[in-house]
Short mmCIF file of C-alpha atoms in Angstrom, two decimals:
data_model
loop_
_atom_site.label_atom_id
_atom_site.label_comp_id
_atom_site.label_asym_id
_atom_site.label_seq_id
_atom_site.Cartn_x
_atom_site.Cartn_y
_atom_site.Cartn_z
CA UNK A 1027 83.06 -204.93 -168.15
CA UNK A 1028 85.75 -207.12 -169.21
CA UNK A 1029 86.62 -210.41 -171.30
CA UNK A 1030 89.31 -212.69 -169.91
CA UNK A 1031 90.98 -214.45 -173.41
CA UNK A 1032 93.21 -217.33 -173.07
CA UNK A 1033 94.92 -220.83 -174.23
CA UNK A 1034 92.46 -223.68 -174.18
CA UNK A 1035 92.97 -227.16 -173.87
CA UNK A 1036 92.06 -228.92 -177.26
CA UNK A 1037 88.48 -227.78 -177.94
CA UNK A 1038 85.12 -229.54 -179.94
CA UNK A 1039 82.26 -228.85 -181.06
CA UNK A 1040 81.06 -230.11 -177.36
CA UNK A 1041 83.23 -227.57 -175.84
CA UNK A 1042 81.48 -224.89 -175.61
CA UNK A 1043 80.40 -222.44 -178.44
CA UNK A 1044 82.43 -219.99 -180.68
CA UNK A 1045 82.36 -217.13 -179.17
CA UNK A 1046 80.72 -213.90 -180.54
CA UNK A 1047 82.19 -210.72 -181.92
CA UNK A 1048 79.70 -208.78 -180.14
CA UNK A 1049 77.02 -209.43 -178.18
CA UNK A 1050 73.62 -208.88 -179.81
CA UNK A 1051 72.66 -205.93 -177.86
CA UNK A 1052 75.76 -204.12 -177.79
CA UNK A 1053 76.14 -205.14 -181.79
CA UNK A 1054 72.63 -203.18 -182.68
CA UNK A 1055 73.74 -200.05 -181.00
CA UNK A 1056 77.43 -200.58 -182.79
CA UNK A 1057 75.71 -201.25 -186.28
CA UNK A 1058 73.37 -197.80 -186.19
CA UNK A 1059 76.36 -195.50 -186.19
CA UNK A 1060 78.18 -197.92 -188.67
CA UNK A 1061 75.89 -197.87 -190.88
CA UNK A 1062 75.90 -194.23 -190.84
CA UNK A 1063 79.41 -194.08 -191.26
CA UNK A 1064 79.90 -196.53 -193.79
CA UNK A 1065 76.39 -195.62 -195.60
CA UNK A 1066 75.07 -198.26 -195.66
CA UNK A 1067 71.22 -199.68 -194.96
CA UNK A 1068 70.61 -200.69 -191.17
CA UNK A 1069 70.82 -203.88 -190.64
CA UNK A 1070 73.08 -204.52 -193.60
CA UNK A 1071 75.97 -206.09 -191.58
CA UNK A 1072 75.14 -208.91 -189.11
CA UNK A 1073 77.98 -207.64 -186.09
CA UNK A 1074 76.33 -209.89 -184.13
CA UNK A 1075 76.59 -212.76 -186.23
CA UNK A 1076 80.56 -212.70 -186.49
CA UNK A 1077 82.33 -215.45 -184.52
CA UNK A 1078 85.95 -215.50 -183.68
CA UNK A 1079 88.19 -218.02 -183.24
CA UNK A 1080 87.70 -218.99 -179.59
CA UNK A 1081 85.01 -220.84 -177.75
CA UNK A 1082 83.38 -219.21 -174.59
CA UNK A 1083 83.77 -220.79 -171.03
CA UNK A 1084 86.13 -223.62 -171.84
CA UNK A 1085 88.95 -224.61 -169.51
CA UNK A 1086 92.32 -223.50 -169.33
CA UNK A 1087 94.90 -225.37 -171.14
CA UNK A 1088 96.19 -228.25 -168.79
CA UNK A 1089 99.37 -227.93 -169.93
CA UNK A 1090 99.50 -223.94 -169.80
CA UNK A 1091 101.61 -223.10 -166.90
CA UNK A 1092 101.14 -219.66 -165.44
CA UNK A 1093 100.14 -217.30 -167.80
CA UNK A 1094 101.76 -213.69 -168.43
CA UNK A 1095 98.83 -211.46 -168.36
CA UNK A 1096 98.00 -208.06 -170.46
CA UNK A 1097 95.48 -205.84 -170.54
CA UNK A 1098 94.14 -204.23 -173.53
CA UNK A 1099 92.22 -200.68 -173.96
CA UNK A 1100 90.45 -199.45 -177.43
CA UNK A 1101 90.76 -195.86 -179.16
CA UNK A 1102 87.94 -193.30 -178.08
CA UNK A 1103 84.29 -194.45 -178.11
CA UNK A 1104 85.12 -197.84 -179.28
CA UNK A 1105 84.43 -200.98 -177.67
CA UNK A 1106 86.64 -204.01 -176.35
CA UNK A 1107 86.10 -206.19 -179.23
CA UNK A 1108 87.79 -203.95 -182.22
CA UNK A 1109 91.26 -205.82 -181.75
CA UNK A 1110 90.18 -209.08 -181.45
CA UNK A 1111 92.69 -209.98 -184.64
CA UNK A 1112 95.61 -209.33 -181.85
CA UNK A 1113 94.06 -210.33 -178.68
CA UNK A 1114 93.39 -213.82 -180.05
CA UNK A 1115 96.74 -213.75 -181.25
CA UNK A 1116 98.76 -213.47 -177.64
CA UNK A 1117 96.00 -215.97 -176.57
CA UNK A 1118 97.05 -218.44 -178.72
CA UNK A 1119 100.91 -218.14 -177.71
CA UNK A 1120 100.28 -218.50 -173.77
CA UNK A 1121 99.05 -215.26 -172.47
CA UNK A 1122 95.58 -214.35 -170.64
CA UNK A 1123 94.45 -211.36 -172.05
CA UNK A 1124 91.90 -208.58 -170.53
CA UNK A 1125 90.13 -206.50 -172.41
CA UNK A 1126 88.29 -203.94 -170.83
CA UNK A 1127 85.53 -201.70 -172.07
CA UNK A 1128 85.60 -197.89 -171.24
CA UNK A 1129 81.63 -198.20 -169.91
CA UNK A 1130 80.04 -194.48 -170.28
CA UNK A 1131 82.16 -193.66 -173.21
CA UNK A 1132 82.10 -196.62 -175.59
CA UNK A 1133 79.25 -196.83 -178.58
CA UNK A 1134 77.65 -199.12 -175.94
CA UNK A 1135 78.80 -201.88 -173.42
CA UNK A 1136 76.43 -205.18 -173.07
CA UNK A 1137 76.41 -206.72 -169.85
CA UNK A 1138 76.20 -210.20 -169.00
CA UNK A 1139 72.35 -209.41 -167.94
CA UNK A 1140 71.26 -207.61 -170.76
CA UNK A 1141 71.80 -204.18 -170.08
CA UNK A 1142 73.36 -202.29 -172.80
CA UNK A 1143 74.91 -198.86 -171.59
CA UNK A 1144 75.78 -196.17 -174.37
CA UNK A 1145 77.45 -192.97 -173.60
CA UNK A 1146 76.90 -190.70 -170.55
CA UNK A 1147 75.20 -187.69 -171.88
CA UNK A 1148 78.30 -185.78 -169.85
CA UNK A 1149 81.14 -186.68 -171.55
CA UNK A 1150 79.13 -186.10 -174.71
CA UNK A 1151 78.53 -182.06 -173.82
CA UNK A 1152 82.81 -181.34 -173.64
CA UNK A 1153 83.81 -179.76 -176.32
CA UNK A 1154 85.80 -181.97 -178.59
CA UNK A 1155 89.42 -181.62 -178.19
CA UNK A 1156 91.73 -181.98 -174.85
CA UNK A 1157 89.03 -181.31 -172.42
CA UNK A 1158 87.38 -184.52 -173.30
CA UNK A 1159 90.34 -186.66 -173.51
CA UNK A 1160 91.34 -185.52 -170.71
CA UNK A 1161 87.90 -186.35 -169.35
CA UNK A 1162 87.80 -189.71 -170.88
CA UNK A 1163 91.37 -190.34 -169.71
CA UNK A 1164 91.17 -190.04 -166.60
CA UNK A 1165 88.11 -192.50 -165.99
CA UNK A 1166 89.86 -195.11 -167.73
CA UNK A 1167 93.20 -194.94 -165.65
CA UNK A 1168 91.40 -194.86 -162.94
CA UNK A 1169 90.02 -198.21 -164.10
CA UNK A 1170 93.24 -199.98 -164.64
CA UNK A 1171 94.32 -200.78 -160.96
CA UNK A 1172 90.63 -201.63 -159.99
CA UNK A 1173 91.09 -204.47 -162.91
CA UNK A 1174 94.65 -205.40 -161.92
CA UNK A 1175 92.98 -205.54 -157.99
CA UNK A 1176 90.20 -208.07 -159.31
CA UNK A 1177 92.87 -210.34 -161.26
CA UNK A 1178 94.93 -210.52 -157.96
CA UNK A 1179 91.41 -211.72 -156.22
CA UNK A 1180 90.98 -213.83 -158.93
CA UNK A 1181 94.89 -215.70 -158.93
CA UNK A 1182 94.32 -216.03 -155.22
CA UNK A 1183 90.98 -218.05 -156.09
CA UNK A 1184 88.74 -215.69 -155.48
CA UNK A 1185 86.01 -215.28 -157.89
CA UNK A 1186 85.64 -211.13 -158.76
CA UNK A 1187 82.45 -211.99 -161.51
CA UNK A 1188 79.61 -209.75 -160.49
CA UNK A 1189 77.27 -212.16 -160.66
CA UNK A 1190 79.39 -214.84 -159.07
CA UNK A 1191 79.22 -216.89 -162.27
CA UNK A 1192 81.30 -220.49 -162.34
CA UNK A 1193 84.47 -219.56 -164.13
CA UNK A 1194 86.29 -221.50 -166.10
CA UNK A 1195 88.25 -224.41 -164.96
CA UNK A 1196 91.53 -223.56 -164.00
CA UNK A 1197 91.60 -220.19 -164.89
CA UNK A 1198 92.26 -218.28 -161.47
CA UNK A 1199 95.29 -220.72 -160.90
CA UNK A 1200 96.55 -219.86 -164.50
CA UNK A 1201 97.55 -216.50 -164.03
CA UNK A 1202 100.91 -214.72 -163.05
CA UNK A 1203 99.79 -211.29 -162.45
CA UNK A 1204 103.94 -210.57 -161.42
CA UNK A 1205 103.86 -210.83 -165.26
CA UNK A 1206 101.53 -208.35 -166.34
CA UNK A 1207 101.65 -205.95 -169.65
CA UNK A 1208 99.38 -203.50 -171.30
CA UNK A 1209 98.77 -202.02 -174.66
CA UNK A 1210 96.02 -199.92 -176.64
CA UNK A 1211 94.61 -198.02 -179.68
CA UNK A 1212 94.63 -194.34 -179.92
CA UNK A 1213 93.39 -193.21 -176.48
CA UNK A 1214 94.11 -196.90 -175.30
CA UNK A 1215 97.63 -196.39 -176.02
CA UNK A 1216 97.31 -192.98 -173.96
CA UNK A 1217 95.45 -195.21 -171.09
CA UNK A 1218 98.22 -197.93 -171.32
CA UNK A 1219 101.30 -195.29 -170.42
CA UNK A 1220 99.64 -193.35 -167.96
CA UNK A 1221 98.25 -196.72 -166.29
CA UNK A 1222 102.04 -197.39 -166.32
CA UNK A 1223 102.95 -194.10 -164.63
CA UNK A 1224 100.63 -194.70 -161.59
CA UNK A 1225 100.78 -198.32 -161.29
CA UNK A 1226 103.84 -200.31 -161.55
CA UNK A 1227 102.79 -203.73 -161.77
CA UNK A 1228 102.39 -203.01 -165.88
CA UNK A 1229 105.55 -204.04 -166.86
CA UNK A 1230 105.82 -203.28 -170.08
CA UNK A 1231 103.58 -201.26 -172.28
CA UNK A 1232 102.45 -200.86 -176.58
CA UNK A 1233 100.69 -197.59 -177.64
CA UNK A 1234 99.20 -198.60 -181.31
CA UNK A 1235 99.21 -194.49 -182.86
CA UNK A 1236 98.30 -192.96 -179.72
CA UNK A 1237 99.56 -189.49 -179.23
CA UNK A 1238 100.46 -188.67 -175.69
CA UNK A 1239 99.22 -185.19 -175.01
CA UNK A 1240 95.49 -183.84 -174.10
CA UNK A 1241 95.81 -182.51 -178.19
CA UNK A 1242 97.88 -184.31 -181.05
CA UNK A 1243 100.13 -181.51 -181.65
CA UNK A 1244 100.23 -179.11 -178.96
CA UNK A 1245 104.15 -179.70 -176.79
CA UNK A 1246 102.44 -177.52 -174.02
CA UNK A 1247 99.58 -180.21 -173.42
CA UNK A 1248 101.49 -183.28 -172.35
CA UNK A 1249 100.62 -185.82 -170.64
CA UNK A 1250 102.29 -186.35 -167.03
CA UNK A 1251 103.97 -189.62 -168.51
CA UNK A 1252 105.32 -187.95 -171.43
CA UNK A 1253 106.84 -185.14 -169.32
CA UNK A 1254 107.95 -188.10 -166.30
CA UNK A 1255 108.76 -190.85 -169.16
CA UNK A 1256 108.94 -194.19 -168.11
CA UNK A 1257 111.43 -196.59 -166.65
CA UNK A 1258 109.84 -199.76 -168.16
CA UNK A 1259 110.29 -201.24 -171.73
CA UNK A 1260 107.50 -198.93 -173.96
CA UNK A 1261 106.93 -199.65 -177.91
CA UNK A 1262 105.00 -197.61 -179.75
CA UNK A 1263 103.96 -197.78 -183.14
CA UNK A 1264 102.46 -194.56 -185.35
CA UNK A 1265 101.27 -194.25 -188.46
CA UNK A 1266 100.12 -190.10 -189.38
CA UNK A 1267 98.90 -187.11 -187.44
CA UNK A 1268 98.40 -183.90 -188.66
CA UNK A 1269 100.58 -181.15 -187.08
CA UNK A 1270 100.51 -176.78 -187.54
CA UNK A 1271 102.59 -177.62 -190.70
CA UNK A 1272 99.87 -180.31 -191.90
CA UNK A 1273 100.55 -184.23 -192.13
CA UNK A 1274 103.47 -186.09 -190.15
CA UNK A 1275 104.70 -188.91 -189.73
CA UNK A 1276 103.75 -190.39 -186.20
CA UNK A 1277 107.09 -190.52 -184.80
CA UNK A 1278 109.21 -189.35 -181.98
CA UNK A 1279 111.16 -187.18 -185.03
CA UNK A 1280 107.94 -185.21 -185.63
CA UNK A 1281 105.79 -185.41 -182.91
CA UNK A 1282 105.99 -183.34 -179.60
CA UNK A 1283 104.33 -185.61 -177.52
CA UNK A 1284 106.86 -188.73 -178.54
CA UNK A 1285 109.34 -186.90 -178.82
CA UNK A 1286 109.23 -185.65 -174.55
CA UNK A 1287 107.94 -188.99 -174.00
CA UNK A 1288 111.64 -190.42 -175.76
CA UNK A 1289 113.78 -188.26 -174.25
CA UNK A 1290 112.43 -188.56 -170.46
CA UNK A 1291 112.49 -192.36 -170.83
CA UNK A 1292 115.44 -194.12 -169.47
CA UNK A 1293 113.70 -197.51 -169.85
CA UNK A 1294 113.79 -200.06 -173.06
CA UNK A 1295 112.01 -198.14 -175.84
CA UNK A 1296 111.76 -198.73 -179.77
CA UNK A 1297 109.46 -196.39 -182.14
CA UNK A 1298 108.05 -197.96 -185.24
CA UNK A 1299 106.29 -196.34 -188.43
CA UNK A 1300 104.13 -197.26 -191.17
CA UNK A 1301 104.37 -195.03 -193.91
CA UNK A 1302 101.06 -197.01 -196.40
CA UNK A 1303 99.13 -197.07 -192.66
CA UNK A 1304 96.40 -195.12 -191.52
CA UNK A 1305 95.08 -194.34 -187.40
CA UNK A 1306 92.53 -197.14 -187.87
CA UNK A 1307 95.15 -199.81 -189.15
CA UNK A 1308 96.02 -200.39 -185.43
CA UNK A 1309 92.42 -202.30 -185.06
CA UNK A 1310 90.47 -204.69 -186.72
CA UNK A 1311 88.70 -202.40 -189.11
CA UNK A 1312 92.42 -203.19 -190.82
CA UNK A 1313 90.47 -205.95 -191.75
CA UNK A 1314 87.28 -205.87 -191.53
CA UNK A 1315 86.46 -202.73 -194.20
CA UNK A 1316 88.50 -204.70 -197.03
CA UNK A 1317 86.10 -207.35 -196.07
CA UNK A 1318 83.45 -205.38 -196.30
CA UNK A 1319 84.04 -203.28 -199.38
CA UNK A 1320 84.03 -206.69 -201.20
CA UNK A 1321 79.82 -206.93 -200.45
CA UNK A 1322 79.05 -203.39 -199.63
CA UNK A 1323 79.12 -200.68 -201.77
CA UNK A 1324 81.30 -197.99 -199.49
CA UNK A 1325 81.60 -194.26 -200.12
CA UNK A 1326 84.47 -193.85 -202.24
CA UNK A 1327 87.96 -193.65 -200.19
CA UNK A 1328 86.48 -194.40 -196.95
CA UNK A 1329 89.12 -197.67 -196.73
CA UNK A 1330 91.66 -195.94 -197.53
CA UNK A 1331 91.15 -192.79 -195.14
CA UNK A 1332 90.70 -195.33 -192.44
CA UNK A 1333 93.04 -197.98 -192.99
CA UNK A 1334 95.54 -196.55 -195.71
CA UNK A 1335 96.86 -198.63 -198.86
CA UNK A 1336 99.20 -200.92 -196.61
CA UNK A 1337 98.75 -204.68 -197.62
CA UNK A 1338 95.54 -206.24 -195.02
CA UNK A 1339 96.46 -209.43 -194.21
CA UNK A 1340 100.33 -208.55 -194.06
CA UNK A 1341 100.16 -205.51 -191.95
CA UNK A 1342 97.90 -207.39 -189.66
CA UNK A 1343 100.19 -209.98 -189.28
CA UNK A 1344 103.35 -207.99 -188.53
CA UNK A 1345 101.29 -205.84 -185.78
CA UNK A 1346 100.35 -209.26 -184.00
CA UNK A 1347 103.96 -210.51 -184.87
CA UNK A 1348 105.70 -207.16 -183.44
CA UNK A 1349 102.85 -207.13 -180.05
CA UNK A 1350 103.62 -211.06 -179.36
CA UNK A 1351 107.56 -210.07 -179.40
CA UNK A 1352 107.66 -207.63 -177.53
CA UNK A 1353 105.83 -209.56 -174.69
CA UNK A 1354 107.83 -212.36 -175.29
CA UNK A 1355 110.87 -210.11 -174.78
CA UNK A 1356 109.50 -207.99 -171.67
CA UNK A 1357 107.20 -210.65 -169.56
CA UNK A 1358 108.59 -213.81 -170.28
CA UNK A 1359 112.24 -212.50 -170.93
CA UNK A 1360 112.97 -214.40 -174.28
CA UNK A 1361 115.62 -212.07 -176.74
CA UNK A 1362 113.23 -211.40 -180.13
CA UNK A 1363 115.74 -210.19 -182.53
CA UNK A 1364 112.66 -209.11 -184.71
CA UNK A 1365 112.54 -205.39 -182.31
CA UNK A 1366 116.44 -205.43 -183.14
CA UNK A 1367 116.15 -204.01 -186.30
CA UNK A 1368 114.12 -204.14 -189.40
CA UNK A 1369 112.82 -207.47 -191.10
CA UNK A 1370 111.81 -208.47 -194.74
CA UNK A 1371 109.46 -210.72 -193.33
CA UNK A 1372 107.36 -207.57 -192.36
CA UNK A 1373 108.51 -204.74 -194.98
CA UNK A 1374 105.85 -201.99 -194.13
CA UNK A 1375 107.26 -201.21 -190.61
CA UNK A 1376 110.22 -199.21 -190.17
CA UNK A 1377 112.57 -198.56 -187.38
CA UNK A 1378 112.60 -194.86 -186.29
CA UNK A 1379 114.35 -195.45 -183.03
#
């Protein structure tokens, strides 16, 4: 399951309607373990009442040109939707964007019919830990040249919709899949350089805090791509994990999985840490839980353990700034001296490498 995100032509109210967060479906099965999480009554946040920026089913801009395409992949168990505050962002500066939904795995996945699939009661009985990354990992690469097939079909005007549903106007003609990039959250980010490993046609790839090894801290559990390393331009940016010595800085300095990943990559590569961030600043709860805590009554620290005491707003707008220029740089070849070295415009991130 997949949304396709992309420049529109001037829109109205006529155009078609804003488009929802998450469907209603897949939004009730999101909200029960929410609400667990951020105890809280059932039913006490409307997730399927939020509506983002963008209308659904309107036409491609006229004036678009071909579009640069990437593909974007959550952290573990989470759905499509959680970094809609960058997706909508590359959208609006030219690019078609693909998010795809890890079916099986995720909270739950709505399809266009109805059907709302939650997780496979397999992947469920692994023990947490490598075995079920690994398990989960391995589904979703697998996914990645199956979507990068369909978008081909889709360029060549083809229509790959299950259902054979009209697309939008102009869409398949739209897209440059010669220009296509990747990036993801957490096990996304794992997806996104492994996808890159097996299938070339990612041209450039952005892991948001994803460590690349089966475990966080382990050197002997690496992934293939962090022991191979990749010729292609690769950012990553890290916030914490916690190694045999306790709490470290994401980086290539400190951990072992960056750290093979750096030195095996001949390619363009720049490493970038937030020191105020937290694993879940790399998503929308960045925002959303701020947002939140203002109506809601949270357990005590539960922003800050998820999202750290880096500014909101300004963190999520240097992640969308630093995402949009390194696509810029690496699909549409445009020099961004903001991935040259550090900025005041965005004071939080710092340049490790």
């Amino acid at each position: 399951m997949v949304s396709v995100w992309y420049p529109a032509g001037r829109a109205t109210a006529e155009d078609g309607p804003r488009a929802s967060y998450m469907r209603a479906g897949a939004a009730a099965a999101f909200g029960a373990g929410a609400a667990k999480i951020l105890q809280v009554d059932r039913g006490a946040v409307d997730w399927a009442g939020f509506v983002v920026h963008a209308r659904a089913g309107v036409p491609v801009a006229a004036r678009a040109g071909r579009l640069p395409v990437v593909l974007y992949s959550p952290g573990m168990y989470n759905e499509r939707t959680l970094d809609t505050t960058a997706v909508e962002e590359l959208a609006s500066h030219g690019y078609a964007v693909i998010t795809i939904d890890p079916v099986h795995e995720a909270h739950a996945v709505e399809f266009p019919d109805g059907r709302v699939i939650e997780p496979a009661p397999g992947l469920g009985a692994i023990e947490e830990g490598a075995d079920r990354s690994r398990a989960a990992l391995e589904v979703r690469v697998a996914d990645i040249p199956f979507v990068l097939d369909q978008l081909a079909v889709l360029a060549r005007g083809g229509n790959p919709d299950a259902g054979k549903r009209p697309l939008p106007r102009g869409l398949g003609q739209a897209l440059d899949p010669r220009r296509t990039g990747m990036f993801g959250h957490s096990l996304g980010g794992m997806t996104t350089a492994e996808a890159m490993r097996v299938d070339h046609r990612i041209r450039a790839g952005v892991n948001l805090d994803g460590p690349l090894g089966y475990d966080w801290a382990d050197p002997e559990l690496l992934l293939p791509v962090a022991r191979t390393g990749l010729d292609r331009p690769f950012l990553q940016m890290g916030a914490w994990f916690t190694g045999p010595s306790g709490r470290l800085a994401h980086t290539h300095e400190h951990s072992p999985s960056w750290r093979a990943m750096w030195r095996n990559s001949p390619g363009w590569k720049r490493d970038l840490w937030t020191e105020a961030a937290e694993h879940n600043s790399f998503t929308d709860y960045q925002t959303l839980l701020p947002a939140l805590a203002e109506r809601l009554t949270l357990p005590q620290g539960l922003p800050a353990r998820m999202t750290g005491t880096v500014d909101p707003a300004r963190f999520t707008a240097s992640r969308r700034a630093y995402l949009t220029a390194f696509f810029d740089q690496h699909l549409r070849g445009r020099h961004q001296p903001l991935l040259d070295r550090p900025s005041p415009l965005h004071p939080d991130v710092r340049f490790i490498g």
